[in-house]
mmCIF file of C-alpha atoms and ligand atoms in Angstrom:
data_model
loop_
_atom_site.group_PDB
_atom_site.id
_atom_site.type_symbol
_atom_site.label_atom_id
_atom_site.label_comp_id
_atom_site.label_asym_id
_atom_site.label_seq_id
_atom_site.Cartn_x
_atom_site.Cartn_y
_atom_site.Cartn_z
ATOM 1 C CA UNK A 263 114.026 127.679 102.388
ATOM 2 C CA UNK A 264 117.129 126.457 100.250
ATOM 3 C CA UNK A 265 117.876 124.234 98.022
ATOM 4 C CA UNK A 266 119.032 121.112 100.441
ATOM 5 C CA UNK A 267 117.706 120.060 103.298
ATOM 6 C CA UNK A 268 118.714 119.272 106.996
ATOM 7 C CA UNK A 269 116.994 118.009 110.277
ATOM 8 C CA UNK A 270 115.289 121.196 111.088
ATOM 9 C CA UNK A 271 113.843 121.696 107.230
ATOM 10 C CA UNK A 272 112.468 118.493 107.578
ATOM 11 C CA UNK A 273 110.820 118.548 111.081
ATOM 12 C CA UNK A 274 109.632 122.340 110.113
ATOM 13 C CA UNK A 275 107.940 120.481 107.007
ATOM 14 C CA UNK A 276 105.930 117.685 108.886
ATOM 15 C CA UNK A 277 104.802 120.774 111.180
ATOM 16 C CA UNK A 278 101.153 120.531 109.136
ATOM 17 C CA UNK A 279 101.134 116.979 109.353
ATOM 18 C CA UNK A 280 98.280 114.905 110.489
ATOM 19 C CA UNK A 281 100.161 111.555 111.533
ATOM 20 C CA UNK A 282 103.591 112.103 109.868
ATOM 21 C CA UNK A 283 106.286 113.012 112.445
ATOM 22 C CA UNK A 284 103.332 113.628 115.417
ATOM 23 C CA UNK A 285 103.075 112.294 118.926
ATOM 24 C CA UNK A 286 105.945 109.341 119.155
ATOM 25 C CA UNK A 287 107.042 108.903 115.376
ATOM 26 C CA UNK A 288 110.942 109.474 114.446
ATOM 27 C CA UNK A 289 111.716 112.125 112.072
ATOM 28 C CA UNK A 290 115.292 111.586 110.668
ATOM 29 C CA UNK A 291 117.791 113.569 108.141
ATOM 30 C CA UNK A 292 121.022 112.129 106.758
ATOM 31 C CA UNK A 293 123.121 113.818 104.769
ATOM 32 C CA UNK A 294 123.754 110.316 103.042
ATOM 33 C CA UNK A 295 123.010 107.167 103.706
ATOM 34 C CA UNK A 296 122.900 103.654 101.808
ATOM 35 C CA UNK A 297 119.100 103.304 101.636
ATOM 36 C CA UNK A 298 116.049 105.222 103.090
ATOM 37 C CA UNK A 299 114.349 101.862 102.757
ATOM 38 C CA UNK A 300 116.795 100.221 105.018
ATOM 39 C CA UNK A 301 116.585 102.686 107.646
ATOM 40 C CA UNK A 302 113.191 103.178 107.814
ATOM 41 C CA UNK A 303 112.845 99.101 108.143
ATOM 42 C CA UNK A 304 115.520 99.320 110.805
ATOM 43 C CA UNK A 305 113.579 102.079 113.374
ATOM 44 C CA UNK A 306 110.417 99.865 112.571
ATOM 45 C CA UNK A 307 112.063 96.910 114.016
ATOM 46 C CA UNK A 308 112.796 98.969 116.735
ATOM 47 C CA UNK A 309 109.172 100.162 117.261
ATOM 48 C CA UNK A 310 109.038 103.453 115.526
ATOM 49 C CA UNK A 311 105.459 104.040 114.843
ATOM 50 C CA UNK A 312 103.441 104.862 111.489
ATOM 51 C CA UNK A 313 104.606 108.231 110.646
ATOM 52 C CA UNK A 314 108.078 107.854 111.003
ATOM 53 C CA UNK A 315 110.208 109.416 108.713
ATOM 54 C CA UNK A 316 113.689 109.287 106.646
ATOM 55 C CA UNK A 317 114.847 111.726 104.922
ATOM 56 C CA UNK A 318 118.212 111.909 103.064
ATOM 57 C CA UNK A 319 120.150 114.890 100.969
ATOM 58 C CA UNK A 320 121.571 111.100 98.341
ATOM 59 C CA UNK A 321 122.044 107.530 98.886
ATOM 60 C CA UNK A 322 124.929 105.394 98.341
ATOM 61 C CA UNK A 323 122.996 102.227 97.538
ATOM 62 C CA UNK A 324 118.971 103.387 96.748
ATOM 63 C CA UNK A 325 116.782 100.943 96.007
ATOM 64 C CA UNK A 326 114.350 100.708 92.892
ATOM 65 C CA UNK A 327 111.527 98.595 91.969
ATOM 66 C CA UNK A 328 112.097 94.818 90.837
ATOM 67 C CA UNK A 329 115.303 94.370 92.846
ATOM 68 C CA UNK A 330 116.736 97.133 90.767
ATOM 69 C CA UNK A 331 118.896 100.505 91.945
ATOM 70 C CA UNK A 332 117.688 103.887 92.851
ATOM 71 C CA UNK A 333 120.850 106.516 91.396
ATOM 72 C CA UNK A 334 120.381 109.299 93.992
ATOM 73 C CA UNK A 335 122.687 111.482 93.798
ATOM 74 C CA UNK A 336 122.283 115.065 95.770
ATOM 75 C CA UNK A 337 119.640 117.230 93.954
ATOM 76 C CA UNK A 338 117.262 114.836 94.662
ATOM 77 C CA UNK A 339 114.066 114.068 97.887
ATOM 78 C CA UNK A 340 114.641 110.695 99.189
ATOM 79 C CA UNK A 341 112.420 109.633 101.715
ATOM 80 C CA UNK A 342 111.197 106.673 103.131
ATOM 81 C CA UNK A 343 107.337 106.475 105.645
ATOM 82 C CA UNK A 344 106.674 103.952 107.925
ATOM 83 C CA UNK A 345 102.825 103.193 107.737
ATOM 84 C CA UNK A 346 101.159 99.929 109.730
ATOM 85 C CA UNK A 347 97.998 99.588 107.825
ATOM 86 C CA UNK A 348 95.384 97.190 109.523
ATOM 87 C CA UNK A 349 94.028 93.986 107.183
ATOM 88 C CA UNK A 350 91.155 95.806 106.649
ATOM 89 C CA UNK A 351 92.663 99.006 105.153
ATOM 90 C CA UNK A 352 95.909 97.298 103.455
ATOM 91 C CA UNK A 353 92.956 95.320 101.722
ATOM 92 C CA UNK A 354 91.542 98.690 100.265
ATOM 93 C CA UNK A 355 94.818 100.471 99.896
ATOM 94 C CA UNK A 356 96.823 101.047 96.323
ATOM 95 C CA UNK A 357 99.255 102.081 98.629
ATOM 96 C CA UNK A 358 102.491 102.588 95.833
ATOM 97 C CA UNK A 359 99.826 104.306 93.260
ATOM 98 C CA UNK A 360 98.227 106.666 96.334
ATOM 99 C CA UNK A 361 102.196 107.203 96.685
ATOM 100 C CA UNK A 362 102.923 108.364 93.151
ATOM 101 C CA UNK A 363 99.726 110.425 92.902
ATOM 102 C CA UNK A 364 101.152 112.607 95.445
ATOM 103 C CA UNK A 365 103.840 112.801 94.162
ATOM 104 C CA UNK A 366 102.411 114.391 90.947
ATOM 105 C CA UNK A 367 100.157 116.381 92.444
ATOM 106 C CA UNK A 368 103.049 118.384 94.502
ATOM 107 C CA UNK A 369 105.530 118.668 91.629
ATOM 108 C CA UNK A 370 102.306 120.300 90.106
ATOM 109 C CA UNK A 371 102.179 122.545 92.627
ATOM 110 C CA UNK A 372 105.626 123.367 91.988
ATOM 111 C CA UNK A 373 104.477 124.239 88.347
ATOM 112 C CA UNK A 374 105.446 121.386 85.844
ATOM 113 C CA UNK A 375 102.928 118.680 84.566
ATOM 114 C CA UNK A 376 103.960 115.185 85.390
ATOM 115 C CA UNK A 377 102.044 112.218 83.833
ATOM 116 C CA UNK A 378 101.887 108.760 85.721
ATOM 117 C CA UNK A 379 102.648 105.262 84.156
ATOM 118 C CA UNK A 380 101.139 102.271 86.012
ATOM 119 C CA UNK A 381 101.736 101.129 88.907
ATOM 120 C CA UNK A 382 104.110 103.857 90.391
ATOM 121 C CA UNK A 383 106.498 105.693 87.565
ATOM 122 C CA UNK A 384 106.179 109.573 87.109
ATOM 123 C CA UNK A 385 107.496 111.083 84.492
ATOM 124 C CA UNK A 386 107.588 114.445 82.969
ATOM 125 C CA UNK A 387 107.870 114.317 79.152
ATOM 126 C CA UNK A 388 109.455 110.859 78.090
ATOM 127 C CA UNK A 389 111.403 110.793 81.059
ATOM 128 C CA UNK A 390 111.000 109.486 84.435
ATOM 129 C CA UNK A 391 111.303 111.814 87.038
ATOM 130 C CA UNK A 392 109.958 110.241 90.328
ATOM 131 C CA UNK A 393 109.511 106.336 91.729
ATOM 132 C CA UNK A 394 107.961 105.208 94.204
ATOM 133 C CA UNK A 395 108.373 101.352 95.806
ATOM 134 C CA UNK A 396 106.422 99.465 98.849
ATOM 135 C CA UNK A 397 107.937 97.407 101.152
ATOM 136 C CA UNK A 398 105.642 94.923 103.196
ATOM 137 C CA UNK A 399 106.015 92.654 105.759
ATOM 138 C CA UNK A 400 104.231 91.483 108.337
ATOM 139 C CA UNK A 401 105.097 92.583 112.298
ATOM 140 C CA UNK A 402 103.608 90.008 114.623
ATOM 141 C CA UNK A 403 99.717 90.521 113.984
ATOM 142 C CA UNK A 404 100.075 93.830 112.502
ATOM 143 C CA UNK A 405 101.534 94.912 108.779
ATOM 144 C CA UNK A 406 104.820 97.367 108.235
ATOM 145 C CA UNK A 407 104.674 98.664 104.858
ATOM 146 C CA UNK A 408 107.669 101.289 104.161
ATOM 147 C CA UNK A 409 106.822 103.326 101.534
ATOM 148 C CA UNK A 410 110.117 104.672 99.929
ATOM 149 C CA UNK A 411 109.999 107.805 97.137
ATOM 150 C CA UNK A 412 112.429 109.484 94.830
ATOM 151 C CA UNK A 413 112.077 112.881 93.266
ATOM 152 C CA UNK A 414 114.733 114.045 91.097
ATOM 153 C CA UNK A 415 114.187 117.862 91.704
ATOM 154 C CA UNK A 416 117.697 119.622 90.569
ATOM 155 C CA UNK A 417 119.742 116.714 89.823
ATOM 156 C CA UNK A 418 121.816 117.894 86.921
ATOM 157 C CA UNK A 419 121.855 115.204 83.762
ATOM 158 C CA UNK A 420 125.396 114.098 84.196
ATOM 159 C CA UNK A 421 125.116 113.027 87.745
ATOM 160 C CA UNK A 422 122.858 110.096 86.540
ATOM 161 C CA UNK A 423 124.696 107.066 85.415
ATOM 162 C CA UNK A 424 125.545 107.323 81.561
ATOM 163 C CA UNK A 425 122.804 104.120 80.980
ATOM 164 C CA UNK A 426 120.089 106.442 82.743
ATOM 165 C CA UNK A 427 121.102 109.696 81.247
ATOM 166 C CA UNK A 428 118.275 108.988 78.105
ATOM 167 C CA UNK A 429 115.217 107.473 80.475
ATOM 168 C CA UNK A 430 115.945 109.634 83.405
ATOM 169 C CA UNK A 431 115.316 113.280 84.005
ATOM 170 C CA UNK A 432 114.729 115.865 87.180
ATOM 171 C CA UNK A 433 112.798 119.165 87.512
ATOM 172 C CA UNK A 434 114.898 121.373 86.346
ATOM 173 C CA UNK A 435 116.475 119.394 83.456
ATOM 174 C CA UNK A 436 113.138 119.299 82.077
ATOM 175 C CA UNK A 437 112.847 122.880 82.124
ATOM 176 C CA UNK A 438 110.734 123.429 85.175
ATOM 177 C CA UNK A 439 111.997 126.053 88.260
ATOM 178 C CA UNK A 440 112.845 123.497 91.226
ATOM 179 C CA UNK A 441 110.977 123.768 94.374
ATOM 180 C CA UNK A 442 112.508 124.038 97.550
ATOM 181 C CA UNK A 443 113.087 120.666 98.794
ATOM 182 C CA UNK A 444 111.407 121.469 102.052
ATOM 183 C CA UNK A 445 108.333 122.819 100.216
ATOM 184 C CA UNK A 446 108.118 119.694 98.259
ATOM 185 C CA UNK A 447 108.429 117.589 100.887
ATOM 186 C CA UNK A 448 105.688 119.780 102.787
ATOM 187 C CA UNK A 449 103.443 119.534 100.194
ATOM 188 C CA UNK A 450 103.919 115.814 99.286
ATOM 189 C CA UNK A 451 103.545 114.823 102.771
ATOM 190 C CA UNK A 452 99.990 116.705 103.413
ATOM 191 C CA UNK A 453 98.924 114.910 99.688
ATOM 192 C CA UNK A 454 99.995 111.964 100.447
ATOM 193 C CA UNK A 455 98.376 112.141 104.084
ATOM 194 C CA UNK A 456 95.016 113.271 102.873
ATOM 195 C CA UNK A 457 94.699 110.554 100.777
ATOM 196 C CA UNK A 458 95.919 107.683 103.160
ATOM 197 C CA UNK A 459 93.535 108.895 105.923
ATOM 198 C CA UNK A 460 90.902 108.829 103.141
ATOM 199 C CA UNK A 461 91.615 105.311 102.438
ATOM 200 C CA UNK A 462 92.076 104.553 106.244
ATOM 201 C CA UNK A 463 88.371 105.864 106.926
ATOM 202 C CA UNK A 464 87.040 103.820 104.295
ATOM 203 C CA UNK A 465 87.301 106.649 101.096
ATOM 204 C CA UNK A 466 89.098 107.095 98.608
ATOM 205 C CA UNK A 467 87.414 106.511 95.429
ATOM 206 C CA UNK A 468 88.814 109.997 94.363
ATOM 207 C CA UNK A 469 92.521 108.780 94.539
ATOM 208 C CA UNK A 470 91.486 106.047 91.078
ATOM 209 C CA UNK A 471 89.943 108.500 89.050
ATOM 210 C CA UNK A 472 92.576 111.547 90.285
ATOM 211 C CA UNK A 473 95.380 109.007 89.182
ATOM 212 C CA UNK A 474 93.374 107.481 86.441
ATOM 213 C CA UNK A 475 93.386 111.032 84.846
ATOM 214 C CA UNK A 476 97.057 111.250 84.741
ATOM 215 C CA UNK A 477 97.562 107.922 82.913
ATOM 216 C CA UNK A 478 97.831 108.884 79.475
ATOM 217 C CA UNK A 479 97.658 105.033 78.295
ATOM 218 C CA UNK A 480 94.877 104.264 79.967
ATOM 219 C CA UNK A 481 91.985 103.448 76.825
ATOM 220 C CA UNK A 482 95.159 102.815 74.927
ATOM 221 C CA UNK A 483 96.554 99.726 73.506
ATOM 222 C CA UNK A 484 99.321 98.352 75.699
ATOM 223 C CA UNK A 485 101.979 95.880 75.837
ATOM 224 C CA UNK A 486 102.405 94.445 79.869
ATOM 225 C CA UNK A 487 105.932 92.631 80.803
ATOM 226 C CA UNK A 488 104.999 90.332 83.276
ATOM 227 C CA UNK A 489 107.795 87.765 84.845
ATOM 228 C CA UNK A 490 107.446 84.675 82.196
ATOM 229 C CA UNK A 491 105.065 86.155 79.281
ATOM 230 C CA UNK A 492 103.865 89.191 77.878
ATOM 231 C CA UNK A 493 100.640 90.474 76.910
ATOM 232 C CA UNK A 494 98.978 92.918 75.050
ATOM 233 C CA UNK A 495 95.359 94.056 74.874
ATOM 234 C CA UNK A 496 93.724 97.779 75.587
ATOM 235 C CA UNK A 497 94.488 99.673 79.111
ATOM 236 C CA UNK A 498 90.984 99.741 80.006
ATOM 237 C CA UNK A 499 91.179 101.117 84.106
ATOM 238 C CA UNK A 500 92.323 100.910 87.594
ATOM 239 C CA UNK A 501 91.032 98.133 89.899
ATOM 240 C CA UNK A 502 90.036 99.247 93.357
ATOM 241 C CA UNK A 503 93.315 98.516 94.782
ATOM 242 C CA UNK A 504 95.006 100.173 91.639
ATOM 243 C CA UNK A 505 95.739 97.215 89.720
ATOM 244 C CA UNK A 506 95.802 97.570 86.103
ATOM 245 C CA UNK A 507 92.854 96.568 84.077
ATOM 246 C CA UNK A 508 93.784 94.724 80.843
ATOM 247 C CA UNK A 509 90.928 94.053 77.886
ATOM 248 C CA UNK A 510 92.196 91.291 75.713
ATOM 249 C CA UNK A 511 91.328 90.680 72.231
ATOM 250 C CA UNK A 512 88.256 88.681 72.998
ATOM 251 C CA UNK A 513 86.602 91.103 75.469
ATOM 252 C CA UNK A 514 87.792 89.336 78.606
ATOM 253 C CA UNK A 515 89.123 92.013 81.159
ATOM 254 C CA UNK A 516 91.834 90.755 83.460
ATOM 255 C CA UNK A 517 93.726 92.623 86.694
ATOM 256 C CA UNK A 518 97.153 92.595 86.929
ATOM 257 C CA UNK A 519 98.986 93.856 90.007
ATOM 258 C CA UNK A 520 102.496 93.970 88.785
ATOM 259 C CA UNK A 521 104.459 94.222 85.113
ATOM 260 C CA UNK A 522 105.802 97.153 82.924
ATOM 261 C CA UNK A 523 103.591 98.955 81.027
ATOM 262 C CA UNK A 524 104.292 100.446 77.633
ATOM 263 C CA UNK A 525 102.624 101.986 74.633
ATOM 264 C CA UNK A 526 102.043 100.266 71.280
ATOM 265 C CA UNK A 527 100.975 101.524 67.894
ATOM 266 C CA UNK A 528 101.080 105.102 68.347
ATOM 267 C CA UNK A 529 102.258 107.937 71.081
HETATM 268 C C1 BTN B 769 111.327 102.761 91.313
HETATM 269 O O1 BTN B 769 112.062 101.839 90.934
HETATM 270 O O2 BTN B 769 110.702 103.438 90.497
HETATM 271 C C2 BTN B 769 111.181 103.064 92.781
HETATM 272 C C3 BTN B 769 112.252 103.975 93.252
HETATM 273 C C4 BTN B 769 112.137 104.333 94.715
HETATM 274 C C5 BTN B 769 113.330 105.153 95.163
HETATM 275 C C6 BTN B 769 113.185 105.660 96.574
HETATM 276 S S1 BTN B 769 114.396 106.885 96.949
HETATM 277 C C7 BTN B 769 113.936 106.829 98.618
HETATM 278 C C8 BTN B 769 113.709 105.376 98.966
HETATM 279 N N1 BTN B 769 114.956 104.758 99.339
HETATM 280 C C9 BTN B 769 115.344 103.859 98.454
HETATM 281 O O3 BTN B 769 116.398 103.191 98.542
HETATM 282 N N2 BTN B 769 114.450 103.738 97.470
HETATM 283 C C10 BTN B 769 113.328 104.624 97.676
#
């Protein structure tokens, strides 16, 4: 198992899959490519089922929450899932935060100790380390959501951008061993799977309180970014569908879905 990865790693790591890569669903590896996201969308259009897979060793042109960029150079897992959730469960799902919790979970399986920030950042230390973005549309009657993930596993410092090189970190710049990007990608898949089925057969509480207890500002006072305003107030939960739970300073509690999330007053 080395350090990069090619089409046979990442067909040997969906081998204990439930859904991902089985029956009719594409598994693809790129060395590069522009965008997981794009390519993913692209075999969906052309009927790939839920469980189809992209994999790629960097992209040229990776894309990051809030229209942003995703810098993915090699070092890194890239991958983008192709899930078609029915109303029912895309109703119950916190698909992006069920996304990043599994992320966490197999990087601390690898032996480091990420920490989540609502909705979807991991980061180890002060720096991010891992995103995670959802892309949904609908497809006739039915929904596509591509779910899209980056894990900076050896990506040495100066192959970020210099503007990233003080927010952004990987694995092994943050002083952790690097796993095997097959065994990450084996183990994120199965977490990630065992919590989507959960959700998909009507569970799933566990996923709020497992990511709830990796949100270090949660019961902390909080500023939120939202598109036109900002608030603050205390971090006060998770909704069922992962949204964040904001107290104000008269007691009201209101859900947000979307915003950036920081820390005032204290660490
Ligand atoms: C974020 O802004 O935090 C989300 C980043 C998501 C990046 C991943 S890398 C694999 C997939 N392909 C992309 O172009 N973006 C996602």
């Amino acid at each position: 198992m080395g350090a990069t990865l090619d089409q046979d790693a990442v067909r040997l790591a969906t081998g204990g899959c439930q859904f991902v890569g089985a029956g009719d669903a594409k598994v693809e590896y790129l060395d590069s490519i522009d965008s997981t996201m794009r390519r993913a969308a692209a075999l969906a259009a052309e009927g790939a089922p839920e469980g189809s897979l992209v994999v790629a060793g960097e992209q040229t042109a990776g894309k990051g929450r809030l229209g942003r960029g995703w810098s993915s150079p090699s070092g890194g897992l890239y991958l983008s899932l192709v899930l078609r959730p029915d109303d029912a469960m895309l109703r119950r799902l916190p698909a992006t935060l069920l996304g990043s919790l599994a992320v966490a979970e197999s990087l601390e399986a690898a032996g480091v100790t990420p920490h989540l920030k609502w909705p979807n950042d991991v980061f180890l230390g002060d720096k991010k380390v891992a995103g995670v973005l959802g892309e949904l549309s609908r497809d006739g009657e039915a929904h596509l959501l591509v779910l899209g993930v980056g894990i900076n596993v050896s990506t040495a410092p100066e192959a970020f951008p210099p503007e990233l090189q003080d927010v952004a970190t990987s694995v092994a710049s943050s002083g952790g061993a690097p796993p095997p990007l097959q065994a990450l990608l084996a183990s994120f898949l199965s977490r990630f799977e065992e919590h989507f089925e959960a959700v998909r057969h009507g569970g799933g509480a566990g996923i709020l309180s497992s990511a709830s207890a990796r949100m270090p500002l949660l019961g902390k006072p909080i500023r939120l970014r939202l598109m036109n305003e900002t608030i603050e107030g205390t971090a006060s939960g998770l909704s069922a569908t992962g949204g964040l739970v904001v107290e104000g300073a008269d007691g009201s509690h209101r859900v947000y879905v979307a915003g950036e999330v920081e820390g005032v007053g204290g660490p």
